[in-house]
Each structure stands twice: as C-alpha cells, then as structure tokens.
Short mmCIF file of C-alpha atoms in Angstrom, two decimals:
data_model
loop_
_atom_site.label_atom_id
_atom_site.label_comp_id
_atom_site.label_asym_id
_atom_site.label_seq_id
_atom_site.Cartn_x
_atom_site.Cartn_y
_atom_site.Cartn_z
CA MET A 68 -32.38 -20.05 34.48
CA SER A 69 -30.71 -17.58 32.20
CA PHE A 70 -28.45 -18.67 29.29
CA LEU A 71 -27.17 -15.12 28.78
CA ARG A 72 -23.60 -16.27 29.58
CA GLU A 73 -23.85 -18.93 26.84
CA ILE A 74 -24.68 -16.51 24.01
CA SER A 75 -21.92 -16.26 21.44
CA PRO A 76 -19.62 -13.25 21.80
CA LEU A 77 -20.17 -12.60 18.08
CA VAL A 78 -23.83 -12.02 18.82
CA LYS A 79 -23.18 -10.04 22.04
CA ASN A 80 -20.76 -7.74 20.10
CA THR A 81 -23.40 -6.91 17.46
CA PHE A 82 -24.31 -3.24 17.64
CA LEU A 83 -26.95 -0.91 16.38
CA SER A 84 -25.56 0.21 12.92
CA GLU A 85 -26.38 3.41 10.95
CA ARG A 86 -28.63 1.22 8.80
CA ASP A 87 -30.65 0.19 11.84
CA VAL A 88 -30.98 3.80 13.13
CA LEU A 89 -32.22 4.83 9.75
CA SER A 90 -34.60 1.89 9.39
CA ILE A 91 -36.21 2.57 12.72
CA CYS A 92 -36.77 6.24 11.79
CA ALA A 93 -38.25 5.14 8.37
CA ALA A 94 -40.71 2.77 10.06
CA GLN A 95 -41.78 5.54 12.48
CA ILE A 96 -42.29 7.93 9.57
CA ALA A 97 -44.30 5.31 7.57
CA ALA A 98 -46.56 4.78 10.69
CA GLU A 99 -47.06 8.62 10.92
CA ILE A 100 -48.05 8.73 7.26
CA GLN A 101 -50.64 5.96 7.89
CA GLN A 102 -52.12 8.17 10.64
CA ASP A 103 -52.10 11.24 8.36
CA GLU A 104 -49.65 12.94 10.64
CA ARG A 105 -47.32 14.06 7.91
CA LYS A 106 -48.43 16.33 5.04
CA ASN A 107 -45.27 17.15 3.01
CA TYR A 108 -44.93 13.69 1.46
CA ASN A 109 -47.20 10.57 1.22
CA GLU A 110 -44.72 7.74 1.27
CA VAL A 111 -41.29 6.65 2.30
CA LEU A 112 -39.10 5.78 -0.78
CA ASP A 113 -36.79 3.20 0.43
CA LEU A 114 -33.48 2.75 -1.52
CA SER A 115 -31.54 1.71 1.51
CA SER A 116 -31.17 -2.04 0.93
CA GLY A 117 -30.55 -2.41 -2.76
CA ASP A 118 -34.00 -4.05 -3.07
CA LEU A 119 -35.27 -2.71 -6.45
CA HIS A 120 -38.80 -3.89 -6.08
CA ARG A 121 -39.12 -2.18 -2.63
CA GLY A 122 -37.83 1.02 -4.33
CA GLY A 123 -40.60 0.88 -6.96
CA ILE A 124 -39.00 -1.07 -9.92
CA LYS A 125 -41.51 -3.36 -11.40
CA SER A 126 -40.96 -7.11 -11.80
CA ILE A 127 -40.44 -8.57 -15.18
CA THR A 128 -43.69 -10.09 -16.48
CA PHE A 129 -42.16 -13.28 -18.04
CA VAL A 130 -40.44 -14.09 -14.71
CA ARG A 131 -43.56 -13.79 -12.65
CA GLN A 132 -45.76 -15.63 -15.18
CA VAL A 133 -43.35 -18.65 -15.18
CA LEU A 134 -43.04 -18.65 -11.47
CA ALA A 135 -46.93 -18.47 -11.15
CA ALA A 136 -47.40 -21.40 -13.57
CA CYS A 137 -44.74 -23.46 -11.58
CA PHE A 138 -46.38 -22.78 -8.23
CA TYR A 139 -49.89 -23.30 -9.58
CA PRO A 140 -49.68 -25.74 -12.53
CA ALA A 141 -53.37 -25.44 -13.42
CA LEU A 142 -52.27 -22.20 -15.08
CA LEU A 143 -50.65 -24.28 -17.77
CA GLU A 144 -54.11 -24.70 -19.18
CA ASP A 145 -54.78 -20.93 -19.16
CA ASP A 146 -54.95 -19.58 -22.71
CA SER A 147 -54.01 -16.02 -21.40
CA LEU A 148 -50.39 -17.14 -20.81
CA PRO A 149 -47.98 -16.89 -23.75
CA LEU A 150 -46.81 -20.21 -25.18
CA ASP A 151 -43.14 -19.86 -24.25
CA VAL A 152 -44.19 -19.28 -20.63
CA LYS A 153 -46.17 -22.50 -20.50
CA GLN A 154 -43.44 -24.43 -22.19
CA ARG A 155 -40.76 -23.19 -19.85
CA ALA A 156 -42.88 -23.74 -16.82
CA ASP A 157 -43.75 -27.30 -17.96
CA GLY A 158 -40.10 -28.01 -18.53
CA LEU A 159 -39.01 -26.81 -15.17
CA LEU A 160 -41.72 -28.88 -13.41
CA ARG A 161 -40.64 -32.00 -15.16
CA GLN A 162 -37.19 -31.45 -13.42
CA CYS A 163 -38.85 -31.40 -9.88
CA ASP A 164 -39.52 -34.68 -8.13
CA GLY A 165 -43.24 -35.41 -8.17
CA GLY A 166 -43.74 -32.54 -10.66
CA SER A 167 -43.83 -30.07 -7.73
CA VAL A 168 -41.76 -27.04 -6.69
CA GLY A 169 -42.51 -28.21 -3.07
CA SER A 170 -40.08 -31.11 -3.37
CA TYR A 171 -36.42 -31.03 -2.22
CA THR A 172 -33.85 -30.84 -4.96
CA ASP A 173 -30.23 -31.79 -5.07
CA SER A 174 -28.38 -29.86 -2.44
CA CYS A 175 -26.19 -28.15 -5.15
CA GLY A 176 -29.16 -27.33 -7.40
CA ILE A 177 -31.40 -28.89 -10.00
CA VAL A 178 -29.03 -30.51 -12.61
CA LYS A 179 -30.86 -28.97 -15.63
CA ILE A 180 -30.59 -25.56 -14.17
CA LYS A 181 -26.88 -26.00 -13.46
CA GLN A 182 -26.47 -26.98 -17.14
CA CYS A 183 -28.42 -23.90 -18.12
CA VAL A 184 -26.05 -21.81 -16.02
CA SER A 185 -23.00 -23.49 -17.49
CA LYS A 186 -24.23 -22.70 -21.01
CA PHE A 187 -24.76 -19.12 -20.12
CA ILE A 188 -21.29 -18.76 -18.65
CA THR A 189 -19.86 -20.19 -21.86
CA ARG A 190 -21.71 -17.91 -24.17
CA ARG A 191 -20.80 -14.89 -21.80
CA ASP A 192 -17.09 -15.64 -21.98
CA GLY A 193 -16.87 -16.21 -25.80
CA GLY A 194 -16.66 -20.02 -25.68
CA VAL A 195 -14.47 -20.49 -22.66
CA PRO A 196 -15.70 -23.85 -21.34
CA SER A 197 -17.78 -24.19 -18.10
CA SER A 198 -18.74 -27.41 -16.41
CA PRO A 199 -21.89 -28.00 -14.41
CA ASP A 200 -19.84 -29.89 -11.93
CA ASN A 201 -18.12 -26.68 -10.97
CA ILE A 202 -21.32 -24.84 -10.40
CA PHE A 203 -23.11 -24.76 -7.04
CA ILE A 204 -26.54 -23.11 -6.65
CA THR A 205 -27.40 -21.66 -3.30
CA SER A 206 -29.10 -18.95 -1.50
CA GLY A 207 -25.89 -17.92 0.23
CA SER A 208 -22.82 -19.02 -1.81
CA GLN A 209 -20.53 -16.27 -0.45
CA MET A 210 -21.20 -17.29 3.13
CA LEU A 211 -20.51 -21.01 2.35
CA MET A 212 -17.21 -20.09 0.59
CA LEU A 213 -16.17 -18.16 3.68
CA LYS A 214 -16.90 -21.10 5.78
CA LEU A 215 -14.58 -23.12 3.48
CA LEU A 216 -11.76 -20.61 3.61
CA VAL A 217 -11.87 -19.04 7.11
CA GLN A 218 -10.27 -20.66 10.00
CA SER A 219 -11.69 -18.92 12.99
CA GLY A 220 -9.70 -20.94 15.65
CA GLY A 221 -5.92 -20.78 16.37
CA SER A 222 -3.73 -17.94 17.31
CA CYS A 223 -3.61 -16.29 13.71
CA ARG A 224 -6.96 -15.45 12.18
CA THR A 225 -7.73 -15.81 8.44
CA GLY A 226 -7.61 -12.44 6.63
CA VAL A 227 -9.61 -11.35 3.71
CA LEU A 228 -8.86 -8.27 1.67
CA ILE A 229 -12.03 -6.24 0.89
CA PRO A 230 -12.55 -2.92 -0.93
CA VAL A 231 -13.43 0.40 0.72
CA PRO A 232 -16.22 1.28 0.06
CA THR A 233 -18.18 -1.97 0.14
CA TYR A 234 -21.56 -3.06 1.22
CA ALA A 235 -22.05 -3.80 4.89
CA THR A 236 -23.63 -7.24 4.66
CA PHE A 237 -20.40 -8.85 3.25
CA THR A 238 -18.36 -7.10 6.08
CA GLN A 239 -20.86 -8.51 8.54
CA ALA A 240 -20.49 -12.08 6.97
CA LEU A 241 -16.75 -11.88 7.45
CA GLU A 242 -17.08 -10.79 11.09
CA ASP A 243 -19.60 -13.58 11.64
CA GLN A 244 -17.02 -16.10 10.44
CA GLY A 245 -14.38 -14.63 12.73
CA ALA A 246 -12.26 -13.46 9.85
CA ALA A 247 -9.88 -10.51 9.92
CA ILE A 248 -10.92 -7.69 7.58
CA ILE A 249 -8.04 -6.16 5.55
CA PRO A 250 -9.31 -2.98 3.89
CA TYR A 251 -8.01 -1.70 0.56
CA HIS A 252 -9.21 1.75 -0.71
CA LEU A 253 -10.46 2.37 -4.07
CA CYS A 254 -9.28 5.51 -5.70
CA GLU A 255 -12.29 7.90 -5.99
CA GLU A 256 -10.40 10.65 -7.80
CA GLN A 257 -9.69 8.20 -10.74
CA GLY A 258 -13.21 6.84 -10.96
CA TRP A 259 -13.02 4.40 -7.99
CA THR A 260 -10.29 2.36 -9.74
CA LEU A 261 -8.64 -0.54 -8.00
CA GLN A 262 -4.84 -0.11 -7.80
CA VAL A 263 -2.44 -2.83 -7.27
CA GLU A 264 -0.09 -0.67 -5.21
CA GLU A 265 -2.94 -0.17 -2.73
CA LEU A 266 -3.59 -3.91 -2.63
CA ARG A 267 0.12 -4.51 -1.90
CA ARG A 268 0.18 -1.89 0.89
CA ALA A 269 -2.99 -3.46 2.43
CA LEU A 270 -1.61 -7.07 2.16
CA HIS A 271 1.66 -6.14 3.86
CA ALA A 272 -0.26 -4.30 6.68
CA GLY A 273 -2.55 -7.30 7.14
CA ARG A 274 0.25 -9.84 7.34
CA ARG A 275 1.33 -8.12 10.62
CA THR A 276 -1.87 -9.24 12.35
CA CYS A 277 -3.39 -12.13 10.46
CA ASN A 278 -3.03 -14.73 7.72
CA PRO A 279 -4.35 -13.18 4.43
CA VAL A 280 -5.73 -16.05 2.25
CA ALA A 281 -8.35 -14.31 -0.04
CA LEU A 282 -9.00 -11.18 -2.11
CA TYR A 283 -12.46 -10.10 -2.49
CA ILE A 284 -13.43 -8.17 -5.58
CA CYS A 285 -16.85 -6.52 -6.53
CA ASN A 286 -17.10 -5.98 -10.24
CA PRO A 287 -19.19 -4.17 -11.31
CA GLY A 288 -18.89 -2.26 -8.12
CA ASN A 289 -21.46 -1.83 -5.42
CA PRO A 290 -21.83 0.94 -4.25
CA THR A 291 -19.47 2.72 -6.69
CA GLY A 292 -21.15 1.81 -10.04
CA ILE A 293 -17.62 1.31 -11.56
CA ILE A 294 -16.49 -1.55 -13.88
CA GLN A 295 -12.96 -2.77 -14.07
CA SER A 296 -10.93 -2.64 -17.26
CA ARG A 297 -9.28 -5.74 -18.62
CA LYS A 298 -5.94 -4.33 -17.85
CA SER A 299 -6.99 -3.79 -14.18
CA ILE A 300 -8.37 -7.31 -13.98
CA GLU A 301 -5.14 -8.77 -15.42
CA GLU A 302 -3.10 -6.79 -12.87
CA VAL A 303 -5.23 -8.15 -10.00
CA ILE A 304 -4.93 -11.72 -11.14
CA ARG A 305 -1.10 -11.45 -11.30
CA PHE A 306 -1.07 -9.96 -7.88
CA ALA A 307 -3.17 -12.92 -6.61
CA ALA A 308 -0.84 -15.47 -8.32
CA GLU A 309 2.32 -13.85 -6.81
CA GLU A 310 0.82 -13.63 -3.36
CA ARG A 311 -1.11 -16.97 -3.46
CA LEU A 312 -4.40 -15.45 -2.79
CA PHE A 313 -7.79 -17.00 -3.45
CA LEU A 314 -9.96 -14.74 -5.71
CA LEU A 315 -13.52 -14.08 -4.70
CA ALA A 316 -15.17 -12.27 -7.61
CA ASP A 317 -18.63 -10.81 -6.95
CA GLU A 318 -20.01 -10.31 -10.40
CA VAL A 319 -23.72 -10.00 -9.67
CA TYR A 320 -24.20 -6.73 -11.57
CA GLN A 321 -22.60 -8.06 -14.85
CA SER A 322 -25.77 -7.69 -16.83
CA CYS A 323 -26.10 -4.05 -15.88
CA VAL A 324 -23.49 -2.31 -18.07
CA TYR A 325 -24.05 1.10 -19.62
CA GLY A 326 -22.14 3.22 -22.21
CA GLU A 327 -20.65 2.42 -25.68
CA ASP A 328 -17.10 2.33 -24.28
CA THR A 329 -17.97 0.00 -21.34
CA GLU A 330 -17.85 -3.78 -21.51
CA PHE A 331 -17.99 -6.44 -18.74
CA GLU A 332 -15.39 -9.15 -18.83
CA SER A 333 -15.51 -11.82 -16.17
CA TYR A 334 -12.48 -12.72 -14.15
CA LYS A 335 -12.75 -16.24 -15.47
CA LYS A 336 -12.56 -15.20 -19.07
CA VAL A 337 -9.55 -12.90 -18.57
CA LEU A 338 -7.80 -15.54 -16.34
CA SER A 339 -8.29 -18.23 -19.06
CA GLU A 340 -6.66 -15.97 -21.71
CA MET A 341 -3.52 -15.34 -19.62
CA GLY A 342 -0.29 -17.45 -19.60
CA SER A 343 -0.78 -21.14 -19.02
CA THR A 344 0.94 -21.12 -15.59
CA ILE A 345 -1.37 -18.30 -14.22
CA ALA A 346 -4.53 -19.62 -16.05
CA SER A 347 -4.25 -23.02 -14.55
CA THR A 348 -3.19 -22.24 -11.04
CA VAL A 349 -5.04 -19.09 -9.71
CA GLU A 350 -8.03 -20.30 -7.71
CA LEU A 351 -11.31 -18.40 -8.29
CA ALA A 352 -14.80 -18.35 -7.09
CA SER A 353 -17.18 -16.32 -9.25
CA PHE A 354 -20.61 -15.32 -7.88
CA ASN A 355 -23.76 -14.33 -9.79
CA SER A 356 -27.34 -13.89 -8.60
CA ALA A 357 -31.00 -13.45 -9.68
CA SER A 358 -31.54 -11.65 -6.41
CA LYS A 359 -29.53 -8.72 -7.88
CA GLY A 360 -28.85 -7.37 -11.33
CA PHE A 361 -31.55 -6.42 -13.77
CA MET A 362 -34.01 -8.98 -12.26
CA GLY A 363 -33.66 -7.79 -8.69
CA GLU A 364 -35.54 -10.67 -7.30
CA CYS A 365 -34.19 -10.13 -3.75
CA GLY A 366 -36.87 -12.20 -1.99
CA LEU A 367 -36.32 -15.21 -4.13
CA ARG A 368 -32.66 -15.82 -2.93
CA GLY A 369 -31.22 -17.61 -5.95
CA GLY A 370 -27.57 -17.40 -6.93
CA TYR A 371 -24.70 -19.65 -7.99
CA VAL A 372 -20.86 -19.78 -7.59
CA GLU A 373 -18.57 -21.33 -10.17
CA LEU A 374 -15.27 -22.61 -8.89
CA VAL A 375 -12.18 -22.42 -11.05
CA ASN A 376 -8.85 -24.23 -10.61
CA LEU A 377 -9.77 -25.79 -7.30
CA ASP A 378 -7.71 -28.74 -6.05
CA PRO A 379 -10.09 -31.88 -6.61
CA ALA A 380 -9.69 -32.70 -2.97
CA VAL A 381 -10.85 -29.16 -1.97
CA LYS A 382 -13.68 -29.32 -4.33
CA GLU A 383 -14.89 -32.56 -2.72
CA TYR A 384 -14.88 -30.74 0.62
CA THR A 385 -16.88 -27.93 -1.01
CA ARG A 386 -19.41 -30.44 -2.24
CA THR A 387 -19.59 -31.95 1.20
CA LEU A 388 -20.08 -28.46 2.82
CA PHE A 389 -22.99 -27.69 0.39
CA SER A 390 -24.60 -31.14 0.95
CA THR A 391 -24.96 -30.36 4.62
CA ARG A 392 -27.40 -27.59 3.81
CA SER A 393 -31.09 -28.19 2.62
CA SER A 394 -31.71 -27.79 -1.12
CA PRO A 395 -31.64 -24.19 -2.35
CA PRO A 396 -35.12 -22.60 -2.57
CA VAL A 397 -36.78 -23.77 -5.82
CA GLY A 398 -38.29 -20.35 -6.61
CA GLY A 399 -34.75 -18.90 -6.63
CA GLN A 400 -33.51 -21.68 -8.82
CA ILE A 401 -36.25 -21.00 -11.34
CA ALA A 402 -35.44 -17.26 -11.40
CA LEU A 403 -31.84 -18.25 -12.00
CA ASP A 404 -32.89 -20.44 -15.00
CA LEU A 405 -34.86 -17.58 -16.42
CA MET A 406 -31.98 -15.06 -15.86
CA THR A 407 -29.42 -17.24 -17.59
CA ASP A 408 -31.69 -18.36 -20.48
CA PRO A 409 -34.13 -15.37 -21.13
CA PRO A 410 -36.67 -15.16 -24.11
CA LYS A 411 -34.98 -14.73 -27.39
CA PRO A 412 -35.90 -12.34 -30.26
CA GLY A 413 -39.06 -13.74 -31.84
CA ASP A 414 -40.31 -15.46 -28.60
CA PRO A 415 -43.81 -14.17 -27.50
CA SER A 416 -42.27 -12.94 -24.15
CA PHE A 417 -39.10 -11.27 -25.54
CA LEU A 418 -38.54 -8.19 -23.49
CA THR A 419 -36.33 -5.06 -24.06
CA PHE A 420 -34.76 -3.13 -21.23
CA SER A 421 -34.34 0.61 -21.20
CA GLU A 422 -31.01 2.32 -20.44
CA VAL A 423 -30.52 3.59 -16.82
CA GLU A 424 -30.39 7.26 -16.29
CA VAL A 425 -27.10 8.63 -15.11
CA PHE A 426 -26.80 10.78 -11.90
CA GLY A 427 -26.93 14.50 -12.62
CA GLU A 428 -24.56 16.95 -10.96
CA ILE A 429 -25.83 18.98 -8.00
CA PRO A 430 -23.99 21.81 -6.38
CA GLY A 431 -22.29 20.44 -3.20
CA ILE A 432 -22.33 16.81 -4.66
CA SER A 433 -19.75 15.12 -6.95
CA CYS A 434 -20.22 11.83 -8.44
CA GLN A 435 -18.16 9.52 -10.72
CA PRO A 436 -20.09 8.39 -13.77
CA LEU A 437 -22.41 5.37 -13.45
CA LYS A 438 -20.77 2.61 -15.61
CA ALA A 439 -22.49 -0.48 -14.32
CA GLY A 440 -24.86 -1.81 -11.64
CA PHE A 441 -27.74 0.30 -10.31
CA PHE A 442 -26.00 2.43 -7.72
CA VAL A 443 -23.71 5.40 -7.49
CA PHE A 444 -21.67 6.67 -4.50
CA PRO A 445 -21.80 10.42 -4.61
CA CYS A 446 -19.44 12.48 -2.51
CA LEU A 447 -21.02 15.11 -0.25
CA HIS A 448 -18.97 18.43 0.06
CA LEU A 449 -20.73 19.55 3.32
CA PRO A 450 -20.27 23.09 4.83
CA LEU A 451 -17.98 23.11 7.84
CA ARG A 452 -20.88 24.24 10.01
CA ALA A 453 -22.84 21.11 9.05
CA ILE A 454 -19.88 18.84 9.92
CA LYS A 455 -19.33 20.53 13.29
CA TRP A 456 -23.13 20.26 13.99
CA ALA A 457 -22.93 16.55 13.30
CA LYS A 458 -19.88 15.96 15.50
CA LYS A 459 -21.60 17.77 18.33
CA LYS A 460 -24.47 15.31 18.06
CA GLN A 461 -21.90 12.43 17.98
CA MET A 462 -22.95 11.40 14.43
CA GLU A 463 -21.06 10.96 11.22
CA PRO A 464 -21.83 13.90 9.06
CA ASP A 465 -23.14 11.77 6.18
CA MET A 466 -25.36 9.77 8.64
CA LEU A 467 -26.92 12.95 9.96
CA TYR A 468 -27.44 14.11 6.32
CA CYS A 469 -29.19 10.92 5.46
CA LEU A 470 -31.31 11.09 8.68
CA HIS A 471 -32.59 14.61 7.77
CA LEU A 472 -33.10 13.62 4.13
CA LEU A 473 -35.32 10.77 5.43
CA GLU A 474 -37.20 12.96 7.91
CA GLU A 475 -37.75 15.81 5.39
CA THR A 476 -38.51 13.99 2.10
CA GLY A 477 -39.17 10.31 3.07
CA LEU A 478 -36.14 9.30 0.93
CA HIS A 479 -34.39 6.46 2.70
CA VAL A 480 -30.69 6.03 1.53
CA ARG A 481 -27.58 4.68 3.23
CA PRO A 482 -24.59 6.82 4.40
CA GLY A 483 -21.07 6.38 3.24
CA CYS A 484 -19.89 5.64 6.76
CA GLU A 485 -21.66 2.33 6.52
CA PHE A 486 -19.72 1.20 3.46
CA GLY A 487 -16.32 2.56 4.52
CA GLN A 488 -14.65 5.70 3.10
CA ARG A 489 -11.48 7.67 3.53
CA LYS A 490 -11.12 9.88 6.64
CA ASP A 491 -12.94 13.22 6.40
CA SER A 492 -14.86 12.24 3.22
CA TYR A 493 -18.66 11.80 3.21
CA HIS A 494 -20.87 9.83 0.74
CA PHE A 495 -24.20 8.08 0.46
CA ARG A 496 -25.33 5.29 -1.83
CA PHE A 497 -27.97 6.26 -4.31
CA ASP A 498 -30.22 4.81 -6.96
CA THR A 499 -31.02 7.16 -9.88
CA MET A 500 -34.76 6.86 -9.91
CA GLU A 501 -36.43 10.17 -11.07
CA ASP A 502 -38.61 10.58 -8.05
CA ALA A 503 -35.64 9.96 -5.79
CA LEU A 504 -33.59 12.54 -7.69
CA GLN A 505 -36.18 15.22 -7.38
CA ARG A 506 -36.59 14.67 -3.67
CA LEU A 507 -32.83 14.81 -3.17
CA LYS A 508 -32.44 18.00 -5.24
CA THR A 509 -35.11 19.87 -3.20
CA PHE A 510 -33.75 18.69 0.13
CA HIS A 511 -30.01 19.27 -0.78
CA LYS A 512 -30.63 22.84 -1.83
CA GLN A 513 -32.31 23.69 1.40
CA PHE A 514 -29.81 21.79 3.57
CA MET A 515 -26.77 23.66 1.95
CA LYS A 516 -28.56 26.96 2.39
CA GLU A 517 -29.22 26.30 5.91
CA PHE A 518 -25.64 25.40 6.89
CA SER A 519 -23.75 27.82 4.58
#
C-alpha cells in the first residue's frame, strides 16, 4: 500500500533549489579529488551555508575546552586546563540535573543561563532592563515564533514582510508554515538601506492578497553585511506602530561590527528610548544565537529569543508552545552561556579577536562596504554574452557563474537568485577569506575575458 496521496502538499511542492544543484556538484568534485581525478586544486572551499568552521575558521579554544570538560567531567582534574575553564565547566554542571549534560533541562532553557543572557542584554543596551522570564532558549526560536503568529488555515493567509535579499532558510520556514511572503527590497545603490517608503509599498500590495501581521528585519544584514542606523530603526519602529505589525528582529550578527563610525544598537534599546506610547506597545521578538556571529558554532544549535511588550496571555501561549518541545540541546545552551559571558581581561582564557578584512574591488564586481556580519553580497556586472549563454541553458546568470566558479576553482558560494534580488541584477554571497578571494580573482578574470 502506498501513502503517496497522504504526503503533505508542502512536501510535494518542495523543489531542487540552486543550493541543492551546487551542493550535488560540490560533492561530486570532492569525490573526484579523493580519487586524484582533479589536479588544479586539492579541496572544495565551502562558503555556501554560512558555516564558518566548514569554511576553515578555527573554533575558539575556551569554548571547546569548557564543552570538553562538561561532556567529560574527569577533565576537571586535568592540570592542563586553565583555571577559569574548570570553574566555568564546574558551575555549568552544577546547573544540570545529576551533574550531567545528558539530562533534560527546562523546556525554555537552564535558569542560570537565562539569567546570564538577561544580564548580557542589559549590559549591551546600556542598562535597559531585561527579565529572564521574557527569554526563551531554543534550537529554533524563529520557527516557534512563526508557529505562534502564522494562521495557515482560513481564507486569508497570514503575511510576513521580509527583505530582499534574504537568506533562503527563513523563506523556506515561512513557506513551511503556510505563510504568505511579502517581499520588500533593500536599496543597493544606497548601501542596502531599508527605506520606509518601500515597506509601505510592500505592505499595501500584500494587503490585497493576505493579512500582514509581522515585519522581519535582519540587522546586521545577511547576506548584505549592512547595519541599520538608529534613525532607520526608529523609522521602522514607528511604521510598525502605525500599521500594528509584530517586529521580528534577527540580530544574530550583533557582535560582528567593524569600522569606527559603525555601531550596533538593538531594536529593543531604541524602542525603549522612544515615546512612552510606542515604547510600551510595539511588540517585538529579538533573536540571537551562538550558532552564528563570531562563535559560528552552527552544529551546536543554541539561540534565544527575547519577547518585548507581549500581552501576558499571549506570552503564556508562547510558554505553552515552547513546553511542548523537548529541552533545547545542552551543548548549545553552554555555548550560549559562553557567548553572553566570555572571559574578561585578566582571566587566563581572555581572547582577542582580529578585525575582518573588507572585500576588495575587482573589475566586473561592485560591492557595498562590509559594515557587520561575515558576508558581503557583491553585484556581478556580467557581459551580455554570458547572460545570453546562461538563459540558453535555462539558468539564472549568477547561478551559472557560481557553478563554473565551483567547477574551476573548488570555491562553493551561493548565487543571488537564491536570496532574492531585483530583476536583471546578479549577485552572490561571499565570505572574505583570503584563500577564497584569491580563487575568485583568478576565476573572474578568466570568466570575463572568455565572455567579453
């Protein structure tokens, strides 16, 4: 008996994306390298997923030492570990039932770690109070918030405004929940700025087909590497207040800010300093994660959401929703604790972090300056011949560019068509690692020469 007819339409409608095509090709190339069938490069450099460790970035020693001691407590007696590592691991184990990371925790996260996160937020926002009761630790906080907000049944779908470009996994999460996607375009010509006029245009267009309830913001931006000014944040908050929209603020790259004239301010901080009516009524969910940002511990899956100005009854539903899930992974919770309370100056494990190199200009590629995060979203100015060639092969030009970049150099990046972009513009998301830059420059010069 076949259950094919019973499979959800959402699953049946899933298609092979540009990311899948590139990933399959990357796997084939990696297999060929193993068999010594490729001679021009000896490894695939995978920058496609935003996984820093896969791309070659090394893990932070302090984080791995604490994790190791928590998972194997006998290391607490090892003199080779710094004292602050052993003290932190011992303190964390005391918060686990049975002194073991193998135990379940509260479904909303270990209480002490929630307190640690709350103190971090208060410090970050210059004293704006944060309560552990408003913090929920999870491995998928955005998905759970979408479950709370999106009504998939009925004649009028729930709509969510999202930026273009944005990363594909969030778009997929919206589709999985049955939400209507309402795209608003960031202005590349002005440094990927968010303009309220564009938000208003998108909202009015969306109201013709769905019920818009939420506005999703990614600040610092992924894949654009831009950071919003305070003025821009204030404009967005006023817009949300006027239109009664729930704000979803993805702020996972907040610790990755570069440049003397660049400063991260959270949506919560700016909201708290606006007029009392707005400050107390605009509903906000702010997301942060140890899986992204400077730690890049993607495999540990540890993040949190802080809820601001939620109706007490709604917050109780939120708590109920979170309680239906198993406890968040303990390893991810530990990483979150270390991210929000890192070693301090004078501690044996105090670390410094170097400044990230900015993308250099290459003929045929233009790029807005990297202000925050780890990625940039360069614009490809492709020869007309290359565009026609791609269309003939029924591919987006930037997809074909990325496919050839992968085949010729082993550099695996993701095309702009996957993130969303204006018609007849072409991009790719890029991490500014030196090896990757060198591979790109060599390939791009040859590609442009071939199609000129």
